[in-house]
Tab-separated table of C-alpha atoms in Angstrom:
chain	number	residue	atom	x	y	z
A	1	UNK	CA	-25.510	0.883	11.391
A	2	UNK	CA	-26.476	1.219	15.031
A	3	UNK	CA	-27.793	-2.330	14.963
A	4	UNK	CA	-24.439	-3.487	13.591
A	5	UNK	CA	-22.598	-1.577	16.290
A	6	UNK	CA	-24.781	-3.129	19.000
A	7	UNK	CA	-24.251	-6.569	17.527
A	8	UNK	CA	-20.473	-6.180	17.424
A	9	UNK	CA	-20.349	-4.824	20.944
A	10	UNK	CA	-22.507	-7.672	22.246
A	11	UNK	CA	-20.388	-10.232	20.409
A	12	UNK	CA	-17.156	-8.945	21.850
A	13	UNK	CA	-18.458	-8.600	25.397
A	14	UNK	CA	-20.154	-12.011	25.511
A	15	UNK	CA	-19.033	-15.297	23.988
A	16	UNK	CA	-15.321	-15.008	24.712
A	17	UNK	CA	-14.920	-12.101	22.344
A	18	UNK	CA	-11.710	-11.051	24.016
A	19	UNK	CA	-13.116	-8.071	25.872
A	20	UNK	CA	-10.988	-7.596	28.958
A	21	UNK	CA	-8.206	-9.670	27.497
A	22	UNK	CA	-6.517	-6.524	26.188
A	23	UNK	CA	-6.795	-4.919	29.625
A	24	UNK	CA	-5.202	-7.897	31.330
A	25	UNK	CA	-2.435	-7.916	28.727
A	26	UNK	CA	-1.858	-4.208	29.324
A	27	UNK	CA	-1.626	-4.847	33.068
A	28	UNK	CA	0.875	-7.664	32.508
A	29	UNK	CA	3.102	-5.561	30.223
A	30	UNK	CA	3.167	-2.795	32.821
A	31	UNK	CA	3.870	-5.318	35.584
A	32	UNK	CA	6.727	-6.906	33.690
A	33	UNK	CA	8.463	-3.654	32.772
A	34	UNK	CA	9.983	-2.969	36.221
A	35	UNK	CA	11.306	-6.534	36.266
A	36	UNK	CA	13.165	-5.788	33.056
A	37	UNK	CA	14.489	-2.299	33.787
A	38	UNK	CA	14.771	-2.475	37.573
A	39	UNK	CA	12.618	-0.967	40.315
A	40	UNK	CA	14.410	2.408	40.441
A	41	UNK	CA	11.536	4.902	40.581
A	42	UNK	CA	13.489	7.665	38.833
A	43	UNK	CA	14.090	5.473	35.790
A	44	UNK	CA	10.476	4.326	35.806
A	45	UNK	CA	9.207	7.896	35.976
A	46	UNK	CA	11.269	8.750	32.898
A	47	UNK	CA	9.962	5.942	30.757
A	48	UNK	CA	6.433	5.566	32.179
A	49	UNK	CA	4.673	7.529	29.442
A	50	UNK	CA	6.425	5.595	26.684
A	51	UNK	CA	5.817	2.213	28.308
A	52	UNK	CA	2.141	2.978	28.748
A	53	UNK	CA	1.851	3.979	25.093
A	54	UNK	CA	3.672	0.874	23.871
A	55	UNK	CA	1.585	-1.297	26.172
A	56	UNK	CA	-1.663	0.220	24.934
A	57	UNK	CA	-0.532	-0.199	21.320
A	58	UNK	CA	0.366	-3.857	21.761
A	59	UNK	CA	-2.862	-4.572	23.649
A	60	UNK	CA	-4.750	-2.979	20.793
A	61	UNK	CA	-2.945	-5.275	18.380
A	62	UNK	CA	-4.115	-8.414	20.197
A	63	UNK	CA	-7.762	-8.188	19.238
A	64	UNK	CA	-7.345	-6.862	15.692
A	65	UNK	CA	-7.796	-10.155	13.900
A	66	UNK	CA	-11.147	-10.590	15.628
A	67	UNK	CA	-12.565	-7.485	13.967
A	68	UNK	CA	-13.376	-9.263	10.722
A	69	UNK	CA	-12.162	-12.862	10.907
A	70	UNK	CA	-15.223	-14.361	12.638
A	71	UNK	CA	-17.623	-12.555	10.331
A	72	UNK	CA	-15.628	-13.753	7.351
A	73	UNK	CA	-15.696	-17.367	8.502
A	74	UNK	CA	-19.433	-17.615	9.191
A	75	UNK	CA	-20.391	-15.622	6.107
A	76	UNK	CA	-21.953	-12.629	7.808
A	77	UNK	CA	-19.354	-10.391	6.167
A	78	UNK	CA	-20.841	-11.327	2.794
A	79	UNK	CA	-24.292	-10.465	4.083
A	80	UNK	CA	-22.945	-7.136	5.279
A	81	UNK	CA	-21.399	-6.545	1.857
A	82	UNK	CA	-24.833	-6.979	0.236
A	83	UNK	CA	-26.617	-4.970	2.939
A	84	UNK	CA	-28.089	-1.574	2.049
A	85	UNK	CA	-25.363	0.296	3.962
A	86	UNK	CA	-22.072	0.884	2.131
A	87	UNK	CA	-19.097	-1.295	3.027
A	88	UNK	CA	-17.147	1.819	3.997
A	89	UNK	CA	-19.703	2.418	6.745
A	90	UNK	CA	-19.380	-1.207	7.855
A	91	UNK	CA	-15.618	-0.762	8.127
A	92	UNK	CA	-16.057	2.433	10.132
A	93	UNK	CA	-18.559	0.816	12.490
A	94	UNK	CA	-16.281	-2.170	12.988
A	95	UNK	CA	-13.423	0.158	13.878
A	96	UNK	CA	-15.677	2.083	16.249
A	97	UNK	CA	-16.763	-1.133	17.956
A	98	UNK	CA	-13.133	-2.172	18.312
A	99	UNK	CA	-12.255	1.171	19.811
A	100	UNK	CA	-15.159	1.061	22.278
A	101	UNK	CA	-14.142	-2.386	23.479
A	102	UNK	CA	-10.350	-1.882	23.411
A	103	UNK	CA	-9.114	1.681	22.999
A	104	UNK	CA	-11.554	3.321	25.398
A	105	UNK	CA	-11.034	0.870	28.304
A	106	UNK	CA	-7.269	1.064	27.782
A	107	UNK	CA	-7.432	4.844	27.959
A	108	UNK	CA	-9.438	4.714	31.172
A	109	UNK	CA	-7.122	2.164	32.778
A	110	UNK	CA	-3.857	3.836	31.731
A	111	UNK	CA	-3.777	6.469	34.538
A	112	UNK	CA	-4.260	3.743	37.134
A	113	UNK	CA	-1.341	1.810	35.693
A	114	UNK	CA	0.592	5.084	35.570
A	115	UNK	CA	0.642	4.964	39.372
A	116	UNK	CA	2.466	1.641	39.201
A	117	UNK	CA	5.139	3.171	36.978
A	118	UNK	CA	5.537	6.313	39.052
A	119	UNK	CA	4.293	8.609	36.280
A	120	UNK	CA	4.978	12.263	37.229
A	121	UNK	CA	1.950	14.309	38.327
A	122	UNK	CA	1.220	16.477	35.261
A	123	UNK	CA	1.590	13.410	33.025
A	124	UNK	CA	-1.742	11.823	33.967
A	125	UNK	CA	-3.912	14.338	32.201
A	126	UNK	CA	-1.795	14.426	29.025
A	127	UNK	CA	-1.355	10.650	28.927
A	128	UNK	CA	-5.103	10.067	29.144
A	129	UNK	CA	-5.821	12.788	26.614
A	130	UNK	CA	-3.207	11.519	24.141
A	131	UNK	CA	-4.516	7.970	24.431
A	132	UNK	CA	-8.105	9.156	24.044
A	133	UNK	CA	-7.157	11.010	20.854
A	134	UNK	CA	-4.652	8.486	19.522
A	135	UNK	CA	-6.300	5.102	20.076
A	136	UNK	CA	-9.113	5.706	17.519
A	137	UNK	CA	-6.383	5.927	14.883
A	138	UNK	CA	-4.968	2.606	16.114
A	139	UNK	CA	-8.381	0.972	15.712
A	140	UNK	CA	-8.974	2.400	12.246
A	141	UNK	CA	-5.495	1.431	11.000
A	142	UNK	CA	-5.944	-1.991	12.593
A	143	UNK	CA	-9.238	-2.491	10.779
A	144	UNK	CA	-7.422	-1.798	7.531
A	145	UNK	CA	-4.803	-4.414	8.406
A	146	UNK	CA	-7.521	-6.882	9.367
A	147	UNK	CA	-9.276	-6.243	6.061
A	148	UNK	CA	-6.073	-6.978	4.153
A	149	UNK	CA	-5.420	-10.277	5.913
A	150	UNK	CA	-8.977	-11.503	6.495
A	151	UNK	CA	-8.796	-14.113	3.749
A	152	UNK	CA	-5.717	-15.815	5.185
A	153	UNK	CA	-5.748	-18.924	7.310
A	154	UNK	CA	-3.114	-17.772	9.766
A	155	UNK	CA	-3.049	-14.040	9.266
A	156	UNK	CA	-2.326	-13.016	12.855
A	157	UNK	CA	1.433	-12.655	12.648
A	158	UNK	CA	1.309	-11.131	9.178
A	159	UNK	CA	-1.288	-8.677	10.460
A	160	UNK	CA	1.144	-7.468	13.127
A	161	UNK	CA	3.958	-7.180	10.596
A	162	UNK	CA	1.801	-5.033	8.337
A	163	UNK	CA	0.086	-2.924	10.973
A	164	UNK	CA	3.007	-2.070	13.276
A	165	UNK	CA	4.948	0.060	10.743
A	166	UNK	CA	1.694	1.897	10.036
A	167	UNK	CA	1.431	2.726	13.749
A	168	UNK	CA	4.711	4.661	13.737
A	169	UNK	CA	3.387	8.215	13.249
A	170	UNK	CA	0.575	7.767	15.771
A	171	UNK	CA	2.977	6.352	18.338
A	172	UNK	CA	5.549	9.101	17.810
A	173	UNK	CA	3.095	11.941	18.309
A	174	UNK	CA	1.070	10.205	21.019
A	175	UNK	CA	4.060	9.286	23.140
A	176	UNK	CA	5.560	12.732	22.513
A	177	UNK	CA	2.431	14.360	23.960
A	178	UNK	CA	2.564	12.133	27.033
A	179	UNK	CA	6.320	12.582	27.467
A	180	UNK	CA	6.232	16.349	27.138
A	181	UNK	CA	3.215	16.476	29.427
A	182	UNK	CA	5.010	14.396	32.047
A	183	UNK	CA	8.138	16.540	31.758
A	184	UNK	CA	6.119	19.737	32.132
A	185	UNK	CA	6.706	21.058	28.608
A	186	UNK	CA	4.028	22.426	26.287
A	187	UNK	CA	2.485	19.433	24.438
A	188	UNK	CA	0.061	21.260	22.170
A	189	UNK	CA	2.045	20.925	18.912
A	190	UNK	CA	2.301	17.113	18.919
A	191	UNK	CA	-1.262	17.015	20.251
A	192	UNK	CA	-2.539	18.910	17.217
A	193	UNK	CA	-0.549	16.658	14.873
A	194	UNK	CA	-1.853	13.549	16.652
A	195	UNK	CA	-5.419	14.784	16.308
A	196	UNK	CA	-4.720	15.493	12.636
A	197	UNK	CA	-3.520	11.943	12.046
A	198	UNK	CA	-6.526	10.470	13.853
A	199	UNK	CA	-9.015	12.580	11.912
A	200	UNK	CA	-7.318	11.882	8.584
A	201	UNK	CA	-7.234	8.120	9.170
A	202	UNK	CA	-10.893	8.115	10.250
A	203	UNK	CA	-11.818	10.066	7.130
A	204	UNK	CA	-9.752	8.145	4.560
A	205	UNK	CA	-8.793	4.654	5.700
A	206	UNK	CA	-12.332	3.132	5.753
A	207	UNK	CA	-12.285	3.479	1.963
A	208	UNK	CA	-9.082	1.437	1.739
A	209	UNK	CA	-10.466	-1.093	4.254
A	210	UNK	CA	-13.687	-1.466	2.272
A	211	UNK	CA	-11.705	-1.921	-0.943
A	212	UNK	CA	-9.621	-4.656	0.709
A	213	UNK	CA	-12.731	-6.414	2.034
A	214	UNK	CA	-14.312	-6.323	-1.437
A	215	UNK	CA	-11.195	-7.877	-2.948
A	216	UNK	CA	-11.160	-10.593	-0.300
A	217	UNK	CA	-14.826	-11.421	-0.823
A	218	UNK	CA	-14.563	-11.745	-4.585
B	1	UNK	CA	1.403	3.420	-30.786
B	2	UNK	CA	1.537	4.219	-27.112
B	3	UNK	CA	3.347	3.163	-24.003
B	4	UNK	CA	0.415	0.990	-22.965
B	5	UNK	CA	1.071	-1.449	-25.812
B	6	UNK	CA	3.940	-2.826	-23.768
B	7	UNK	CA	1.444	-3.826	-21.076
B	8	UNK	CA	0.688	-6.773	-23.329
B	9	UNK	CA	2.877	-9.551	-21.908
B	10	UNK	CA	4.056	-10.677	-25.346
B	11	UNK	CA	5.080	-7.171	-26.391
B	12	UNK	CA	6.688	-6.681	-23.010
B	13	UNK	CA	8.676	-9.890	-23.304
B	14	UNK	CA	9.863	-8.988	-26.802
B	15	UNK	CA	10.900	-5.461	-25.849
B	16	UNK	CA	12.468	-6.377	-22.503
B	17	UNK	CA	14.317	-9.268	-24.111
B	18	UNK	CA	15.793	-6.912	-26.691
B	19	UNK	CA	16.656	-4.203	-24.181
B	20	UNK	CA	17.956	-6.406	-21.378
B	21	UNK	CA	21.456	-7.167	-22.752
B	22	UNK	CA	22.131	-3.472	-23.412
B	23	UNK	CA	20.900	-2.452	-19.975
B	24	UNK	CA	22.966	-5.184	-18.353
B	25	UNK	CA	26.161	-4.273	-20.171
B	26	UNK	CA	25.605	-0.574	-19.507
B	27	UNK	CA	24.859	-1.149	-15.820
B	28	UNK	CA	27.870	-3.361	-15.246
B	29	UNK	CA	30.162	-1.014	-17.180
B	30	UNK	CA	28.915	1.990	-15.195
B	31	UNK	CA	29.335	0.096	-11.931
B	32	UNK	CA	32.866	-0.996	-12.764
B	33	UNK	CA	33.873	2.465	-13.944
B	34	UNK	CA	32.109	4.324	-11.153
B	35	UNK	CA	33.259	2.103	-8.295
B	36	UNK	CA	36.760	1.600	-9.726
B	37	UNK	CA	37.184	5.322	-10.289
B	38	UNK	CA	35.772	6.064	-6.867
B	39	UNK	CA	37.781	3.490	-4.964
B	40	UNK	CA	41.172	3.777	-6.657
B	41	UNK	CA	41.448	7.085	-8.482
B	42	UNK	CA	40.005	9.657	-6.085
B	43	UNK	CA	41.972	11.200	-3.210
B	44	UNK	CA	41.144	10.545	0.446
B	45	UNK	CA	39.122	13.201	2.187
B	46	UNK	CA	41.311	15.294	4.466
B	47	UNK	CA	39.087	14.714	7.464
B	48	UNK	CA	37.338	11.429	6.714
B	49	UNK	CA	40.295	9.581	5.253
B	50	UNK	CA	39.482	6.710	2.959
B	51	UNK	CA	36.084	6.036	4.606
B	52	UNK	CA	34.667	8.690	2.313
B	53	UNK	CA	34.729	6.085	-0.434
B	54	UNK	CA	31.734	4.351	1.149
B	55	UNK	CA	29.745	7.165	-0.458
B	56	UNK	CA	29.935	5.364	-3.812
B	57	UNK	CA	27.812	2.526	-2.462
B	58	UNK	CA	25.870	4.263	0.282
B	59	UNK	CA	24.314	7.119	-1.670
B	60	UNK	CA	23.351	5.175	-4.828
B	61	UNK	CA	21.813	2.284	-2.878
B	62	UNK	CA	19.821	4.717	-0.732
B	63	UNK	CA	18.523	6.494	-3.834
B	64	UNK	CA	17.530	3.228	-5.459
B	65	UNK	CA	15.891	2.049	-2.218
B	66	UNK	CA	13.544	5.022	-2.130
B	67	UNK	CA	12.869	5.141	-5.851
B	68	UNK	CA	12.119	1.416	-5.933
B	69	UNK	CA	9.219	2.056	-3.568
B	70	UNK	CA	8.141	4.962	-5.778
B	71	UNK	CA	8.225	2.652	-8.790
B	72	UNK	CA	6.148	0.082	-6.890
B	73	UNK	CA	3.634	2.804	-6.043
B	74	UNK	CA	3.323	3.806	-9.698
B	75	UNK	CA	3.004	0.230	-10.949
B	76	UNK	CA	0.486	-0.549	-8.198
B	77	UNK	CA	-1.620	2.403	-9.312
B	78	UNK	CA	-1.327	1.269	-12.932
B	79	UNK	CA	-2.499	-2.205	-11.924
B	80	UNK	CA	-5.457	-0.891	-9.930
B	81	UNK	CA	-6.511	1.579	-12.597
B	82	UNK	CA	-5.712	-0.152	-15.872
B	83	UNK	CA	-5.403	-3.807	-14.870
B	84	UNK	CA	-2.166	-4.634	-16.645
B	85	UNK	CA	-0.753	-7.838	-15.216
B	86	UNK	CA	2.827	-6.985	-16.162
B	87	UNK	CA	2.565	-3.906	-13.980
B	88	UNK	CA	1.592	-5.912	-10.895
B	89	UNK	CA	4.357	-8.411	-11.568
B	90	UNK	CA	6.908	-5.606	-11.923
B	91	UNK	CA	5.895	-4.299	-8.485
B	92	UNK	CA	6.301	-7.769	-7.048
B	93	UNK	CA	9.683	-8.117	-8.743
B	94	UNK	CA	10.962	-4.777	-7.450
B	95	UNK	CA	10.177	-5.327	-3.755
B	96	UNK	CA	13.039	-7.677	-2.772
B	97	UNK	CA	15.523	-5.544	-4.720
B	98	UNK	CA	14.328	-2.433	-2.937
B	99	UNK	CA	14.541	-4.207	0.407
B	100	UNK	CA	18.092	-5.340	-0.330
B	101	UNK	CA	19.107	-1.826	-1.365
B	102	UNK	CA	17.623	-0.464	1.867
B	103	UNK	CA	19.621	-3.000	3.827
B	104	UNK	CA	22.806	-2.143	1.907
B	105	UNK	CA	22.268	1.553	2.624
B	106	UNK	CA	21.713	0.831	6.321
B	107	UNK	CA	24.749	-1.427	6.648
B	108	UNK	CA	27.155	0.793	4.707
B	109	UNK	CA	25.809	3.703	6.717
B	110	UNK	CA	26.597	1.867	9.960
B	111	UNK	CA	30.093	1.012	8.757
B	112	UNK	CA	30.619	4.629	7.781
B	113	UNK	CA	29.047	5.961	10.956
B	114	UNK	CA	31.244	3.962	13.297
B	115	UNK	CA	34.546	5.760	12.510
B	116	UNK	CA	32.930	9.128	11.745
B	117	UNK	CA	30.276	9.566	14.413
B	118	UNK	CA	31.710	7.042	16.865
B	119	UNK	CA	28.549	4.950	16.773
B	120	UNK	CA	27.086	2.289	14.531
B	121	UNK	CA	23.588	3.523	14.992
B	122	UNK	CA	21.783	6.624	16.157
B	123	UNK	CA	18.058	7.322	16.256
B	124	UNK	CA	18.437	9.977	13.637
B	125	UNK	CA	15.423	10.768	11.416
B	126	UNK	CA	17.127	9.611	8.218
B	127	UNK	CA	18.438	6.378	9.694
B	128	UNK	CA	15.178	5.600	11.419
B	129	UNK	CA	13.039	6.313	8.395
B	130	UNK	CA	15.198	3.918	6.379
B	131	UNK	CA	14.687	1.257	9.017
B	132	UNK	CA	10.941	1.849	8.795
B	133	UNK	CA	11.100	1.730	5.001
B	134	UNK	CA	12.777	-1.654	5.390
B	135	UNK	CA	9.897	-2.822	7.608
B	136	UNK	CA	7.411	-1.646	4.980
B	137	UNK	CA	9.248	-3.693	2.353
B	138	UNK	CA	9.153	-6.752	4.604
B	139	UNK	CA	5.421	-6.393	5.266
B	140	UNK	CA	4.732	-5.907	1.569
B	141	UNK	CA	6.718	-9.006	0.577
B	142	UNK	CA	5.151	-11.060	3.361
B	143	UNK	CA	1.680	-10.180	2.105
B	144	UNK	CA	2.636	-11.222	-1.441
B	145	UNK	CA	3.987	-14.497	-0.129
B	146	UNK	CA	0.988	-15.254	2.072
B	147	UNK	CA	-1.827	-15.058	-0.481
B	148	UNK	CA	-2.355	-17.976	-2.853
B	149	UNK	CA	-4.502	-16.388	-5.533
B	150	UNK	CA	-2.134	-14.192	-7.611
B	151	UNK	CA	-4.789	-11.661	-8.618
B	152	UNK	CA	-6.017	-11.182	-5.057
B	153	UNK	CA	-2.418	-10.866	-3.916
B	154	UNK	CA	-1.725	-8.223	-6.567
B	155	UNK	CA	-4.779	-6.202	-5.552
B	156	UNK	CA	-4.198	-6.353	-1.820
B	157	UNK	CA	-0.491	-5.555	-2.074
B	158	UNK	CA	-1.326	-2.605	-4.336
B	159	UNK	CA	-3.718	-1.242	-1.737
B	160	UNK	CA	-1.078	-1.800	0.943
B	161	UNK	CA	1.556	-0.065	-1.179
B	162	UNK	CA	-0.602	3.035	-1.611
B	163	UNK	CA	-1.622	3.260	2.042
B	164	UNK	CA	1.941	2.401	3.079
B	165	UNK	CA	3.361	5.225	0.945
B	166	UNK	CA	1.195	7.766	2.743
B	167	UNK	CA	2.215	6.401	6.125
B	168	UNK	CA	5.883	6.203	5.134
B	169	UNK	CA	5.864	9.902	4.242
B	170	UNK	CA	3.990	10.705	7.454
B	171	UNK	CA	6.562	8.748	9.448
B	172	UNK	CA	9.385	10.612	7.732
B	173	UNK	CA	8.093	13.984	8.874
B	174	UNK	CA	7.036	12.676	12.269
B	175	UNK	CA	10.615	11.489	12.807
B	176	UNK	CA	12.066	14.874	11.911
B	177	UNK	CA	9.794	16.288	14.578
B	178	UNK	CA	10.732	13.554	17.035
B	179	UNK	CA	14.509	13.788	17.073
B	180	UNK	CA	17.298	15.968	15.796
B	181	UNK	CA	19.574	14.481	13.175
B	182	UNK	CA	23.186	13.403	13.132
B	183	UNK	CA	23.129	12.742	9.395
B	184	UNK	CA	24.254	15.493	7.067
B	185	UNK	CA	21.921	17.142	4.591
B	186	UNK	CA	21.707	16.308	0.909
B	187	UNK	CA	25.005	15.536	-0.828
B	188	UNK	CA	23.500	16.011	-4.252
B	189	UNK	CA	20.998	18.578	-5.334
B	190	UNK	CA	20.182	20.927	-8.153
B	191	UNK	CA	21.796	23.646	-6.080
B	192	UNK	CA	25.481	23.193	-6.930
B	193	UNK	CA	26.556	24.973	-3.730
B	194	UNK	CA	25.468	22.007	-1.637
B	195	UNK	CA	27.159	19.325	-3.688
B	196	UNK	CA	30.208	17.335	-2.704
B	197	UNK	CA	33.497	18.403	-4.260
B	198	UNK	CA	33.966	17.724	-7.974
B	199	UNK	CA	36.556	14.970	-7.493
B	200	UNK	CA	33.939	12.902	-5.684
B	201	UNK	CA	30.986	14.193	-7.676
B	202	UNK	CA	31.620	12.643	-11.089
B	203	UNK	CA	32.466	9.083	-9.989
B	204	UNK	CA	29.445	9.307	-7.678
B	205	UNK	CA	27.189	10.182	-10.606
B	206	UNK	CA	28.572	7.236	-12.594
B	207	UNK	CA	28.002	4.931	-9.612
B	208	UNK	CA	24.432	6.155	-9.282
B	209	UNK	CA	23.874	5.488	-12.977
B	210	UNK	CA	25.317	2.008	-12.408
B	211	UNK	CA	23.029	1.278	-9.470
B	212	UNK	CA	19.966	2.529	-11.325
B	213	UNK	CA	20.965	0.412	-14.318
B	214	UNK	CA	21.469	-2.577	-12.026
B	215	UNK	CA	18.003	-2.022	-10.556
B	216	UNK	CA	16.387	-1.818	-13.994
B	217	UNK	CA	18.260	-4.932	-15.088
B	218	UNK	CA	17.220	-6.951	-12.042
B	219	UNK	CA	13.614	-5.787	-12.233
B	220	UNK	CA	13.443	-6.749	-15.917
B	221	UNK	CA	14.952	-10.174	-15.229
B	222	UNK	CA	12.645	-10.836	-12.298
B	223	UNK	CA	9.557	-9.580	-14.120
B	224	UNK	CA	10.391	-11.811	-17.093
B	225	UNK	CA	10.744	-14.746	-14.720
B	226	UNK	CA	7.355	-13.950	-13.194
B	227	UNK	CA	5.719	-13.729	-16.613
B	228	UNK	CA	7.264	-17.058	-17.600
B	229	UNK	CA	6.192	-18.764	-14.384
B	230	UNK	CA	2.671	-17.400	-14.922
B	231	UNK	CA	2.665	-18.859	-18.449
B	232	UNK	CA	3.984	-22.157	-17.171
B	233	UNK	CA	1.212	-22.348	-14.606
B	234	UNK	CA	-1.394	-21.619	-17.272
B	235	UNK	CA	0.073	-24.313	-19.529
B	236	UNK	CA	0.056	-26.889	-16.739
B	237	UNK	CA	-3.538	-26.050	-15.958
B	238	UNK	CA	-4.486	-26.499	-19.603
B	239	UNK	CA	-2.750	-29.877	-19.628
B	240	UNK	CA	-4.705	-30.975	-16.606
B	241	UNK	CA	-7.986	-29.824	-18.138
B	242	UNK	CA	-7.403	-31.748	-21.340
């Protein structure tokens, strides 16, 4: 499993695996927002937490189809399916690799971009924390979507259509934590619910992902 | 003799063919009576005026929209567990009807909301969760349409339906947490205190029966079409083999 994780990380960092692409996309979304809503810093401060969450979510979406598609095309997914580790573990490791190369960098970059959007002072801590807790769920849900659409020729758009509604609860609680944090209210209730969603998806969704991969490989 | 015998496509076709005319006549009669009674024979509400009559379309379509997804969940589980093809086809047949009902509920709600709340749309938990339900329907149908192999499509959409149900319920409660509602509570419940007044109640029940009957009728027709198109494909393949 560790070997698989190392392989996936190496693949995404080298060979045009899209590492960094999500970060650049995130930066662009944040840069474009003031052009759309105007440079008024009071307005920006009000929506900063939400924009950063939406930006992180969309950046996460960009690299989802890479989680399984390349392995499916060159046949290594079939090798993994016959490997001694269960397919559920493969799905979990794939999600972990995606999080390490997408969710974690996005979380680390988000406070810096918060400066650009005039995020209020107490918001930085809660924004980073909510992203750190919420983005694993995005990766795990995304892996499930990728597993559903891996057999399709042009699954990218369909993948977004399927995955985005599934992101709703995570986004609601995650952005609520950041928004309440930025506004100086107590964010612990949505934080606990967000953590609950993340833990539940990590525990349960790999089974659904593995089932979808098995169906696609048959 | 058990329910599962009707999972055999031939038995299903025979039974559904026999039942379909009765269901159709019943559904149309209930719709005509319910809507006619509701539109022409009930008084206007003293505060809402005649807009209250939207209830006869709004409430039944919303109920059918939710229960159609529930039916798809059950038939998806039946397909995954017992591998009855008719079950998977019924789920496929129900999805566009459910999506249409969701859309009808949203649109009639907007038309009703404009004079009553002064706005076509509000980010109220009920409204928003219906919008999300609509998105789930769209994703589900898109996945069916995208996959060539019918068995693979049935399996993957079943998995999506099950996972989607969990997330749809999660979203529902997340939305209640997220924003306070403008929408009223339940109009119908076992607790008679909460119900709408009797003049509106009975035509509403008949309308609901009509919408449910309409749903059953459409699902049966569409499932029969799917079974026939499956048979046709098999026949064509046999021709080509020979």
